Short mmCIF file of C-alpha atoms and ligand atoms in Angstrom, two decimals:
data_model
loop_
_atom_site.label_atom_id
_atom_site.label_comp_id
_atom_site.label_asym_id
_atom_site.label_seq_id
_atom_site.Cartn_x
_atom_site.Cartn_y
_atom_site.Cartn_z
CA MET A 27 21.10 3.23 -34.23
CA LYS A 28 17.57 2.43 -33.40
CA GLY A 29 16.24 2.67 -29.62
CA ASP A 30 16.61 0.04 -26.81
CA ILE A 31 13.17 0.56 -25.37
CA GLY A 32 10.51 3.59 -25.85
CA VAL A 33 8.36 5.08 -23.00
CA ILE A 34 5.16 6.66 -23.28
CA GLY A 35 4.27 8.88 -20.37
CA LEU A 36 6.44 11.73 -19.41
CA ALA A 37 5.10 12.60 -15.87
CA VAL A 38 7.14 12.29 -12.85
CA MET A 39 7.99 8.57 -13.23
CA GLY A 40 8.14 8.11 -16.76
CA GLN A 41 10.96 10.96 -17.20
CA ASN A 42 12.56 9.72 -14.05
CA LEU A 43 12.64 6.06 -15.30
CA ILE A 44 13.86 7.34 -18.89
CA LEU A 45 16.98 9.28 -17.20
CA ASN A 46 17.93 6.11 -15.14
CA MET A 47 17.88 4.00 -18.42
CA ASN A 48 19.97 6.40 -20.09
CA ASP A 49 22.41 6.49 -17.57
CA HIS A 50 22.78 2.66 -17.61
CA GLY A 51 23.80 3.10 -21.66
CA TYR A 52 20.35 2.55 -22.88
CA LYS A 53 18.97 4.24 -25.93
CA VAL A 54 15.52 5.46 -24.95
CA VAL A 55 12.84 6.81 -27.23
CA ALA A 56 10.18 9.17 -25.03
CA HIS A 57 6.66 9.57 -26.24
CA ASN A 58 3.92 11.49 -24.36
CA ARG A 59 0.12 12.50 -25.66
CA THR A 60 0.75 15.95 -25.12
CA ALA A 61 3.37 16.16 -27.75
CA GLU A 62 4.85 19.80 -25.89
CA LYS A 63 6.01 17.59 -22.91
CA VAL A 64 8.25 15.60 -25.29
CA ASP A 65 10.20 19.22 -26.18
CA GLU A 66 10.01 20.47 -22.75
CA PHE A 67 11.72 16.98 -21.49
CA LEU A 68 14.33 17.15 -24.55
CA GLN A 69 15.47 20.24 -23.79
CA GLY A 70 15.18 20.28 -19.94
CA PRO A 71 16.27 17.30 -18.25
CA ALA A 72 17.05 14.94 -21.17
CA LYS A 73 19.22 17.87 -22.81
CA GLY A 74 22.64 16.44 -23.60
CA THR A 75 21.74 12.58 -23.23
CA ASN A 76 21.46 9.83 -25.90
CA ILE A 77 17.26 10.00 -25.22
CA VAL A 78 15.18 10.83 -28.38
CA GLY A 79 11.77 11.80 -28.98
CA ALA A 80 8.60 10.56 -31.03
CA TYR A 81 5.75 12.92 -31.44
CA SER A 82 3.54 10.00 -32.81
CA LEU A 83 3.29 6.26 -32.04
CA GLN A 84 4.28 5.39 -35.28
CA GLU A 85 7.57 7.48 -34.82
CA LEU A 86 7.87 6.01 -31.75
CA VAL A 87 7.52 2.28 -33.50
CA ASP A 88 9.85 2.97 -36.23
CA LYS A 89 12.71 3.95 -34.00
CA LEU A 90 12.70 1.09 -32.06
CA GLU A 91 15.09 -2.20 -32.24
CA SER A 92 13.01 -5.44 -32.83
CA PRO A 93 11.58 -6.96 -30.62
CA ARG A 94 10.45 -3.95 -29.55
CA LYS A 95 10.00 -3.00 -25.91
CA ILE A 96 7.35 -0.42 -25.35
CA MET A 97 6.87 0.75 -21.47
CA LEU A 98 3.59 2.52 -20.57
CA MET A 99 4.15 5.00 -17.75
CA VAL A 100 0.76 6.46 -17.76
CA ARG A 101 -2.23 6.54 -15.60
CA ALA A 102 -3.51 3.35 -14.68
CA GLY A 103 -7.02 2.02 -16.21
CA ASP A 104 -8.50 3.26 -19.43
CA VAL A 105 -5.55 5.15 -20.65
CA VAL A 106 -3.51 2.00 -20.91
CA ASP A 107 -6.13 0.24 -22.72
CA SER A 108 -6.39 3.15 -25.29
CA PHE A 109 -2.70 2.74 -25.61
CA ILE A 110 -2.64 -0.74 -26.35
CA ASP A 111 -5.33 -0.48 -28.99
CA LYS A 112 -3.45 2.18 -30.73
CA LEU A 113 -0.18 0.48 -30.48
CA VAL A 114 -1.17 -3.12 -31.71
CA PRO A 115 -1.80 -2.46 -35.16
CA LEU A 116 1.54 -0.78 -35.39
CA LEU A 117 3.64 -3.72 -33.93
CA ASP A 118 5.04 -6.91 -34.96
CA LYS A 119 4.33 -10.36 -33.34
CA GLY A 120 7.10 -10.89 -30.65
CA ASP A 121 7.29 -6.92 -29.84
CA ILE A 122 6.43 -6.37 -26.09
CA ILE A 123 4.32 -4.10 -24.28
CA ILE A 124 5.00 -3.10 -20.51
CA ASP A 125 2.71 -1.47 -18.14
CA GLY A 126 4.88 -0.09 -15.22
CA GLY A 127 1.89 1.99 -13.82
CA ASN A 128 -0.15 0.91 -10.59
CA THR A 129 -2.59 -1.19 -12.39
CA ASN A 130 -4.89 -3.61 -10.84
CA PHE A 131 -3.75 -7.04 -11.27
CA PRO A 132 -7.23 -8.57 -12.93
CA ASP A 133 -6.49 -5.80 -15.91
CA THR A 134 -2.92 -7.38 -16.15
CA ASN A 135 -4.47 -10.82 -16.50
CA ARG A 136 -6.95 -9.62 -18.94
CA ARG A 137 -4.12 -7.83 -21.36
CA VAL A 138 -1.75 -10.55 -21.15
CA ALA A 139 -4.46 -13.35 -22.31
CA ALA A 140 -5.85 -10.73 -24.91
CA LEU A 141 -2.25 -9.80 -26.50
CA LYS A 142 -1.35 -13.47 -26.59
CA GLU A 143 -4.00 -14.14 -29.09
CA LYS A 144 -2.47 -11.14 -31.35
CA GLY A 145 1.33 -12.44 -30.67
CA ILE A 146 2.22 -9.69 -28.73
CA HIS A 147 3.93 -10.40 -25.34
CA PHE A 148 2.80 -8.06 -22.04
CA ILE A 149 4.49 -7.49 -18.92
CA GLY A 150 2.72 -5.65 -16.08
CA SER A 151 5.41 -4.26 -13.55
CA GLY A 152 5.31 -2.80 -10.19
CA VAL A 153 7.62 0.16 -9.87
CA SER A 154 7.96 1.32 -6.30
CA GLY A 155 10.08 4.18 -5.08
CA GLY A 156 8.64 7.23 -6.09
CA GLU A 157 10.38 10.04 -8.01
CA GLU A 158 13.87 9.25 -6.41
CA GLY A 159 13.60 5.53 -6.75
CA ALA A 160 12.40 5.71 -10.69
CA ARG A 161 15.43 8.05 -11.24
CA PHE A 162 18.23 6.39 -9.44
CA GLY A 163 16.89 2.69 -8.81
CA PRO A 164 13.22 1.31 -7.87
CA SER A 165 12.19 -1.62 -6.64
CA ILE A 166 10.60 -3.12 -10.04
CA MET A 167 8.13 -6.36 -9.93
CA PRO A 168 7.47 -7.59 -13.33
CA GLY A 169 5.07 -10.32 -14.36
CA GLY A 170 2.83 -11.41 -17.28
CA SER A 171 4.20 -13.10 -20.73
CA PRO A 172 7.27 -15.21 -19.57
CA GLU A 173 8.76 -15.19 -23.12
CA ALA A 174 9.33 -11.39 -22.91
CA TRP A 175 11.26 -11.36 -19.63
CA PRO A 176 14.81 -12.30 -21.31
CA PHE A 177 14.48 -9.16 -23.24
CA VAL A 178 13.43 -6.68 -20.86
CA LYS A 179 15.49 -8.33 -17.86
CA PRO A 180 18.82 -6.69 -18.66
CA ILE A 181 17.21 -3.15 -18.61
CA PHE A 182 15.31 -3.81 -15.58
CA GLN A 183 17.73 -5.06 -13.63
CA ALA A 184 20.18 -2.47 -14.64
CA ILE A 185 18.03 0.13 -13.43
CA SER A 186 16.72 -1.30 -10.42
CA ALA A 187 17.80 -0.72 -6.83
CA LYS A 188 20.56 -3.15 -5.57
CA THR A 189 20.81 -4.81 -2.14
CA GLU A 190 23.95 -4.04 -0.12
CA ASN A 191 25.38 -7.61 -1.71
CA ASN A 192 24.51 -5.53 -5.24
CA GLU A 193 21.64 -7.86 -5.82
CA PRO A 194 19.18 -6.25 -8.12
CA CYS A 195 15.80 -5.30 -6.47
CA CYS A 196 13.91 -7.01 -9.56
CA ASP A 197 13.33 -10.42 -10.53
CA TRP A 198 10.77 -12.10 -12.49
CA VAL A 199 7.68 -12.33 -10.50
CA GLY A 200 5.38 -14.78 -12.50
CA ASN A 201 2.75 -15.25 -15.08
CA ASP A 202 -0.22 -12.85 -15.86
CA GLY A 203 -0.88 -10.29 -13.34
CA ALA A 204 1.48 -11.73 -10.58
CA GLY A 205 3.91 -8.65 -10.60
CA HIS A 206 1.12 -6.18 -10.20
CA PHE A 207 -0.33 -8.49 -7.60
CA VAL A 208 2.99 -8.32 -5.80
CA LYS A 209 2.97 -4.65 -5.91
CA MET A 210 -0.44 -4.31 -4.68
CA VAL A 211 0.64 -6.34 -1.53
CA HIS A 212 3.76 -3.98 -1.35
CA ASN A 213 1.18 -1.35 -1.30
CA GLY A 214 -0.88 -2.74 1.32
CA ILE A 215 2.14 -3.40 3.42
CA GLU A 216 3.09 0.26 2.92
CA TYR A 217 -0.29 1.22 4.32
CA GLY A 218 0.25 -0.98 7.60
CA ASP A 219 3.61 0.35 8.14
CA MET A 220 2.45 3.79 7.85
CA GLN A 221 -0.62 3.29 10.04
CA LEU A 222 1.58 1.54 12.66
CA ILE A 223 4.30 4.48 12.97
CA THR A 224 1.13 7.03 13.22
CA GLU A 225 -0.13 5.07 16.00
CA ALA A 226 3.28 5.12 17.77
CA TYR A 227 3.33 9.00 17.27
CA GLN A 228 -0.15 9.51 18.66
CA PHE A 229 0.83 7.29 21.72
CA MET A 230 4.26 9.50 22.29
CA LYS A 231 2.43 12.58 21.33
CA ASP A 232 -0.75 12.36 23.39
CA GLY A 233 -0.04 9.73 25.93
CA LEU A 234 3.21 10.35 27.08
CA GLY A 235 3.05 14.05 26.16
CA MET A 236 6.27 14.20 24.35
CA THR A 237 7.34 17.49 22.29
CA HIS A 238 8.48 16.70 18.52
CA ASP A 239 12.28 16.81 19.00
CA GLU A 240 11.90 14.16 21.60
CA MET A 241 9.81 12.03 19.18
CA GLN A 242 12.31 12.55 16.31
CA SER A 243 15.23 11.55 18.71
CA VAL A 244 13.07 8.47 19.25
CA PHE A 245 12.65 7.60 15.70
CA ILE A 246 16.48 8.35 14.95
CA GLU A 247 17.00 5.79 17.48
CA TRP A 248 14.69 3.23 16.38
CA ASN A 249 16.18 3.56 13.08
CA LYS A 250 19.51 1.94 14.52
CA THR A 251 17.29 -1.15 15.66
CA GLU A 252 15.60 -3.90 13.73
CA LEU A 253 12.99 -1.16 12.79
CA ASN A 254 15.83 0.39 10.45
CA SER A 255 13.52 1.33 7.63
CA TYR A 256 13.02 4.34 4.85
CA LEU A 257 9.42 5.16 6.34
CA VAL A 258 10.94 5.38 9.91
CA GLU A 259 13.52 7.46 8.86
CA ILE A 260 11.24 10.01 6.93
CA THR A 261 9.22 10.22 10.15
CA SER A 262 12.12 11.41 12.30
CA ASP A 263 12.93 14.26 9.34
CA ILE A 264 8.79 14.96 9.34
CA LEU A 265 8.80 15.50 13.02
CA GLY A 266 11.91 17.68 13.26
CA TYR A 267 10.66 19.64 10.23
CA LYS A 268 9.67 23.16 11.50
CA ASP A 269 7.31 25.66 9.74
CA THR A 270 8.38 29.33 8.90
CA ASP A 271 7.23 30.33 12.43
CA GLY A 272 9.51 27.63 14.21
CA GLU A 273 6.73 25.16 14.99
CA PRO A 274 6.51 21.75 13.66
CA LEU A 275 4.91 21.69 10.26
CA VAL A 276 3.26 18.24 11.12
CA GLU A 277 0.66 19.59 13.33
CA LYS A 278 -0.40 22.24 10.78
CA ILE A 279 -1.30 19.20 8.11
CA LEU A 280 -5.00 18.50 8.18
CA ASP A 281 -5.44 14.91 9.71
CA THR A 282 -7.27 13.36 6.98
CA ALA A 283 -5.70 10.72 5.03
CA GLY A 284 -5.82 10.60 1.17
CA GLN A 285 -5.73 7.07 -0.37
CA LYS A 286 -5.53 6.02 -4.33
CA GLY A 287 -6.88 2.66 -3.98
CA THR A 288 -3.87 -0.16 -3.68
CA GLY A 289 -4.50 -0.49 0.25
CA LYS A 290 -8.30 -0.96 -0.56
CA TRP A 291 -7.73 -3.60 -3.33
CA THR A 292 -5.52 -5.62 -1.09
CA GLY A 293 -8.16 -5.65 1.54
CA ILE A 294 -10.59 -6.65 -1.21
CA ASN A 295 -8.48 -9.47 -2.26
CA ALA A 296 -7.87 -10.75 1.03
CA LEU A 297 -11.82 -10.81 1.81
CA ASP A 298 -12.09 -12.75 -1.74
CA MET A 299 -9.53 -15.46 -0.92
CA GLY A 300 -10.56 -15.48 2.81
CA ILE A 301 -7.28 -14.34 4.59
CA PRO A 302 -7.27 -12.72 7.81
CA LEU A 303 -5.30 -9.65 6.41
CA THR A 304 -6.60 -7.83 9.49
CA LEU A 305 -3.73 -5.29 9.93
CA ILE A 306 -3.79 -3.81 6.74
CA THR A 307 -7.43 -3.63 6.12
CA GLU A 308 -7.74 -1.63 9.85
CA SER A 309 -5.15 0.68 8.34
CA VAL A 310 -7.22 1.27 5.04
CA PHE A 311 -10.21 1.86 7.52
CA ALA A 312 -8.08 4.03 9.55
CA ARG A 313 -7.65 6.31 6.50
CA CYS A 314 -11.62 6.20 6.04
CA LEU A 315 -12.31 7.10 9.80
CA SER A 316 -9.76 9.94 9.22
CA SER A 317 -11.60 11.43 6.50
CA LEU A 318 -14.57 11.81 8.79
CA LYS A 319 -13.14 14.98 9.95
CA ASP A 320 -16.30 17.12 10.41
CA GLN A 321 -18.00 14.08 12.46
CA ARG A 322 -15.03 13.18 14.39
CA VAL A 323 -15.03 16.94 15.67
CA GLU A 324 -18.89 16.76 16.40
CA ALA A 325 -18.36 13.67 18.27
CA GLU A 326 -15.24 14.59 20.36
CA GLU A 327 -17.30 17.46 22.03
CA LEU A 328 -20.49 15.15 22.06
CA PHE A 329 -18.55 12.36 23.95
CA GLY A 330 -16.36 14.71 25.86
CA LYS A 331 -13.55 13.23 25.32
CA LYS A 332 -10.83 13.23 27.70
CA GLU A 333 -7.08 13.60 27.63
CA SER A 334 -5.73 9.92 27.17
CA ILE A 335 -2.40 10.56 29.82
CA VAL A 336 0.10 7.39 30.11
CA GLU A 337 1.55 7.53 33.40
CA GLY A 338 4.76 5.92 34.29
CA ASP A 339 8.46 5.82 33.36
CA LYS A 340 8.29 7.68 29.77
CA GLN A 341 11.66 5.47 28.90
CA VAL A 342 9.94 2.33 29.58
CA TRP A 343 6.96 3.15 27.51
CA ILE A 344 9.01 4.18 24.83
CA GLU A 345 10.87 0.64 24.72
CA ALA A 346 7.56 -1.01 25.21
CA LEU A 347 5.94 0.87 22.08
CA ARG A 348 9.10 0.00 20.00
CA GLN A 349 8.54 -3.79 20.64
CA ALA A 350 4.86 -3.57 20.05
CA LEU A 351 5.83 -1.60 16.79
CA LEU A 352 7.96 -4.22 15.51
CA ALA A 353 5.77 -7.40 16.52
CA SER A 354 2.93 -5.74 14.90
CA LYS A 355 5.01 -5.24 11.66
CA ILE A 356 5.76 -8.72 11.70
CA ILE A 357 2.20 -9.80 11.90
CA SER A 358 1.52 -7.19 9.04
CA TYR A 359 4.19 -8.83 6.73
CA ALA A 360 3.24 -12.43 7.76
CA GLN A 361 -0.53 -11.61 6.48
CA GLY A 362 0.72 -10.12 3.68
CA PHE A 363 3.01 -13.19 2.58
CA MET A 364 -0.22 -15.42 3.78
CA LEU A 365 -2.00 -13.34 0.94
CA MET A 366 0.55 -13.76 -1.73
CA ARG A 367 0.56 -17.30 -1.12
CA GLU A 368 -3.01 -18.23 -1.22
CA ALA A 369 -2.96 -15.71 -4.82
CA SER A 370 -0.03 -17.80 -6.01
CA ASN A 371 -1.86 -21.34 -5.27
CA GLU A 372 -5.12 -19.93 -6.59
CA ASN A 373 -3.74 -18.75 -9.94
CA GLY A 374 -0.62 -20.97 -10.30
CA TRP A 375 1.85 -18.27 -9.93
CA ASP A 376 4.53 -20.28 -8.17
CA LEU A 377 5.92 -17.29 -6.42
CA ASN A 378 9.02 -17.17 -4.94
CA TYR A 379 8.43 -15.22 -1.39
CA GLY A 380 12.49 -15.09 -0.95
CA ASN A 381 12.79 -12.96 -4.24
CA VAL A 382 9.75 -10.82 -3.53
CA ALA A 383 11.31 -9.80 -0.06
CA LEU A 384 14.67 -9.41 -2.10
CA MET A 385 12.70 -7.13 -4.50
CA TRP A 386 11.65 -4.97 -1.52
CA ARG A 387 14.55 -4.78 0.12
CA GLY A 388 15.75 -1.62 -1.79
CA GLY A 389 14.33 1.22 -3.59
CA CYS A 390 10.61 1.14 -2.87
CA ILE A 391 8.71 2.65 0.16
CA ILE A 392 8.64 -0.14 2.52
CA ARG A 393 12.40 -0.94 2.26
CA SER A 394 13.84 -1.73 5.54
CA ALA A 395 16.52 -3.93 7.05
CA PHE A 396 13.92 -6.20 8.22
CA LEU A 397 13.27 -7.85 4.76
CA SER A 398 16.61 -9.39 4.74
CA ASN A 399 15.29 -11.39 7.85
CA ILE A 400 12.04 -12.39 5.91
CA ARG A 401 14.18 -13.43 2.67
CA ASP A 402 16.50 -15.74 5.24
CA ALA A 403 13.33 -17.07 6.77
CA TYR A 404 12.20 -18.27 3.18
CA ASP A 405 15.38 -19.37 2.18
CA ILE A 406 15.30 -21.89 5.05
CA ASP A 407 11.48 -22.75 4.16
CA SER A 408 10.19 -21.68 1.00
CA GLU A 409 6.65 -22.99 1.76
CA LEU A 410 6.49 -21.44 5.03
CA SER A 411 2.94 -20.76 5.96
CA PHE A 412 3.24 -18.12 8.78
CA LEU A 413 6.08 -15.78 8.66
CA GLY A 414 5.92 -15.53 12.33
CA SER A 415 6.96 -19.18 12.69
CA ASP A 416 10.04 -18.88 11.61
CA SER A 417 12.61 -18.93 14.48
CA TYR A 418 13.92 -15.28 13.93
CA PHE A 419 10.31 -13.89 13.85
CA LYS A 420 9.04 -16.31 16.85
CA GLY A 421 11.90 -15.28 18.78
CA ILE A 422 10.81 -11.39 18.39
CA LEU A 423 7.31 -11.95 18.80
CA GLU A 424 7.61 -14.21 22.37
CA ASN A 425 10.14 -11.24 23.41
CA SER A 426 7.91 -8.62 23.04
CA MET A 427 4.78 -10.09 24.06
CA SER A 428 4.54 -8.53 27.38
CA ALA A 429 5.59 -5.23 26.18
CA TRP A 430 2.86 -5.23 23.00
CA ARG A 431 0.41 -6.38 25.35
CA LYS A 432 0.53 -3.41 27.82
CA VAL A 433 0.88 -0.83 25.26
CA ALA A 434 -2.42 -2.20 23.79
CA ALA A 435 -3.97 -2.48 26.84
CA LYS A 436 -2.95 1.02 27.89
CA SER A 437 -4.33 2.32 24.66
CA MET A 438 -7.64 0.89 25.26
CA GLU A 439 -7.65 2.31 28.77
CA VAL A 440 -6.85 5.79 28.27
CA GLY A 441 -8.49 6.03 24.66
CA ILE A 442 -5.55 6.22 21.80
CA PRO A 443 -6.88 4.62 18.94
CA MET A 444 -4.37 1.80 17.89
CA PRO A 445 -6.31 -0.41 15.32
CA SER A 446 -3.44 -1.89 13.59
CA MET A 447 -1.40 -2.61 16.71
CA THR A 448 -4.31 -4.09 18.76
CA SER A 449 -5.71 -5.95 15.74
CA ALA A 450 -2.33 -7.56 15.01
CA LEU A 451 -2.27 -8.63 18.39
CA THR A 452 -5.66 -9.97 18.31
CA PHE A 453 -4.84 -11.69 15.18
CA LEU A 454 -1.90 -13.69 16.86
CA ASP A 455 -3.98 -14.62 19.79
CA GLY A 456 -6.32 -16.05 17.44
CA TYR A 457 -3.74 -17.64 15.20
CA THR A 458 -2.06 -19.24 18.28
CA THR A 459 -5.54 -20.55 19.73
CA ALA A 460 -6.16 -24.44 18.83
CA ARG A 461 -9.84 -23.90 19.73
CA LEU A 462 -11.74 -20.97 18.67
CA PRO A 463 -15.24 -20.13 19.74
CA ALA A 464 -16.51 -21.00 15.98
CA ASN A 465 -18.07 -24.16 17.55
CA LEU A 466 -20.73 -21.76 18.86
CA LEU A 467 -21.01 -19.93 15.67
CA GLN A 468 -21.54 -22.99 13.86
CA ALA A 469 -24.36 -23.87 16.25
CA GLN A 470 -25.97 -20.76 15.88
CA ARG A 471 -25.69 -21.03 11.81
CA ASP A 472 -27.33 -24.34 12.13
CA TYR A 473 -29.98 -22.86 14.75
CA PHE A 474 -31.27 -20.20 12.41
CA GLY A 475 -30.43 -21.60 8.88
CA ALA A 476 -29.78 -25.44 9.22
CA HIS A 477 -26.25 -24.83 7.62
CA THR A 478 -24.95 -27.49 9.11
CA TYR A 479 -21.71 -28.58 11.31
CA GLU A 480 -18.82 -30.75 11.41
CA ARG A 481 -18.08 -32.69 14.67
CA VAL A 482 -14.97 -33.14 16.46
CA ASP A 483 -15.65 -36.52 17.11
CA LYS A 484 -16.48 -37.59 13.56
CA PRO A 485 -14.31 -37.46 10.45
CA LYS A 486 -14.10 -34.06 8.60
CA GLY A 487 -16.18 -33.55 5.83
CA GLU A 488 -19.27 -35.36 7.45
CA PHE A 489 -21.91 -32.65 8.04
CA PHE A 490 -24.67 -32.72 10.78
CA HIS A 491 -27.71 -30.77 11.56
CA THR A 492 -29.72 -30.73 14.76
CA ASN A 493 -33.12 -29.75 15.19
CA TRP A 494 -32.70 -27.45 18.17
CA THR A 495 -35.83 -26.13 18.92
CA GLY A 496 -37.63 -29.44 18.05
CA LYS A 497 -39.89 -27.45 16.31
CA GLY A 498 -37.87 -27.34 12.79
CA GLY A 499 -37.77 -29.56 10.39
CA ASP A 500 -34.94 -32.09 9.45
CA VAL A 501 -34.02 -30.50 5.94
CA SER A 502 -30.51 -28.99 6.54
CA SER A 503 -29.43 -26.35 4.03
CA THR A 504 -26.65 -26.97 1.23
CA THR A 505 -22.96 -26.99 2.64
CA TYR A 506 -20.47 -24.90 0.92
CA ASN A 507 -18.39 -21.97 1.64
CA SER A 508 -18.02 -18.97 -0.11
P1 NBP B 619 0.35 10.17 -14.06
O1 NBP B 619 -0.39 9.07 -13.05
O2 NBP B 619 0.07 11.44 -13.42
O3 NBP B 619 -0.06 10.07 -15.29
C1 NBP B 619 0.57 11.13 -16.19
C2 NBP B 619 0.68 10.46 -17.51
O4 NBP B 619 -0.57 9.79 -18.01
C3 NBP B 619 0.95 11.52 -18.79
O5 NBP B 619 1.83 11.07 -19.56
C4 NBP B 619 -0.32 11.98 -19.32
O6 NBP B 619 -0.22 12.35 -20.57
C5 NBP B 619 -0.92 10.39 -19.28
N1 NBP B 619 -2.36 10.50 -19.75
C6 NBP B 619 -3.54 10.72 -18.55
BR1 NBP B 619 -3.14 11.36 -16.95
N2 NBP B 619 -4.49 10.65 -19.13
C7 NBP B 619 -4.46 10.29 -20.45
C8 NBP B 619 -5.26 10.12 -21.58
N3 NBP B 619 -6.80 10.21 -21.30
N4 NBP B 619 -4.81 9.67 -22.59
C9 NBP B 619 -3.38 9.35 -22.69
N5 NBP B 619 -2.49 9.82 -22.00
C10 NBP B 619 -3.04 10.07 -20.75
O7 NBP B 619 1.85 9.97 -13.90
P2 NBP B 619 3.04 9.51 -12.87
O8 NBP B 619 2.86 10.12 -11.26
O9 NBP B 619 4.14 9.54 -13.46
O10 NBP B 619 2.52 7.94 -12.97
C11 NBP B 619 2.87 6.89 -13.85
C12 NBP B 619 2.18 5.65 -13.40
O11 NBP B 619 2.98 5.36 -12.74
C13 NBP B 619 0.77 5.60 -12.82
O12 NBP B 619 0.08 4.29 -13.19
C14 NBP B 619 1.18 5.87 -11.40
O13 NBP B 619 -0.05 5.14 -10.61
C15 NBP B 619 2.31 4.97 -11.30
N6 NBP B 619 3.42 5.10 -10.08
C16 NBP B 619 3.26 6.40 -9.85
C17 NBP B 619 4.05 6.50 -8.69
C18 NBP B 619 4.24 8.19 -8.25
O14 NBP B 619 5.21 8.12 -7.03
N7 NBP B 619 3.96 9.06 -8.82
C19 NBP B 619 4.70 5.58 -7.97
C20 NBP B 619 5.01 4.34 -8.59
C21 NBP B 619 3.93 4.29 -9.76
P3 NBP B 619 -0.43 13.86 -20.67
O15 NBP B 619 1.09 14.43 -20.20
O16 NBP B 619 -0.70 14.19 -22.14
O17 NBP B 619 -1.60 14.49 -19.91
#
């Protein structure tokens, strides 16, 4: 009997996805560049299963049922191109290559188009959930050649995480690089969620002087509220984790955050598309700032930074912080969905935002109860332009406003950096202001560069230039927006 699917790449994600597919009754053929890893896998975790090995790409291809489905779980970038180049001459028209790595979506756009010319279908799929997700149910976000989806759908939906209603956290996202785009936004939101939690932690630790056990209890309690999520849950575990000397391990970890690029890509795309994705972008910059450790140590001394003590009733502050965190999180997701909406419109992807929320509901790092409410919001209005306008989320934003402002103001007053919580509030203040000071900005642009402006008392699209000093000419610059 031939294999149902081939997987190339036997590192943590590949191995666990294969075992997951095997659990669901699929016969998987496993291949890896370094052949010894095939043997190690077959004699180790795959022992006693139906998984078979292939020591060359030809062997892999020969062992698969038609149309062949070959999933790459390898390092993103050139390695994927190199495998595609080697596979294509061995494949037949109608065969399917799937890239399940963390690929930047323009690469997927390019690969879908290039392979289409050769008659090969290509799927670029986000896979989220790390090792445990891959093994027992990840969130899977496939996009690319729609013709390929019916062949891959049963396998992907079988191995994916399921919601409490047993719905698979996997559905077709859209054409071209849509799946990888949505996975990129997922990762950006993950950056935002993590940053928001760290800001709450710093406020409690430095501002309120709380112990790690106290903070752990707060996160345990928060996890029983609308903030219920995987990241809040693991944060409570981390805060309670003691090193061998009985002290909290988290305080022994160097405060410089790493990043692999997906948050940065999300920010770059937001800038390219002109979407104010402020919270996620601040979260990426917060990681950049954290990496300037030596400079920060010097600057703290140079500026003689004082302790940032927050006076007042601790319980009142903790509840205010919870509300500020929840409201900021709503803004982060609202901005992320704005970005997806713009990308969907620009690329003709026809994204289903409710389905995206459902795919993130289980298996992935940002899984949370909150995503069910997002799905509900898009069920009510599939074209919702701002998540915060949905009545459920609007209610939370309004109810949290006072506490959110108090936390933001206090953080500024005592010097606790909270870039994401404060930028979220600033965004909402801007978004809910009908008249912003951009009129003055337009006047400045016209003053120094004759960039022209529109008038509130004239139809939109009519542009004016003023000779502000009486010395300039009347020739205006060309009017366009980049
Ligand atoms: P890695 O990202 O560490 O990739 C390891 C695989 O890539 C191995 O099969 C390795 O073969 C192969 N590879 C490399 Br590295 N360089 C190669 C080359 N020049 N030629 C051929 N093969 C090469 O594995 P992973 O962490 O399992 O991730 C797989 C994909 O899934 C990545 O795109 C990753 O970004 C994504 N992802 C990872 C996670 C996670 O939590 N780790 C979560 C979600 C998505 P070798 O054994 O011969 O070196």
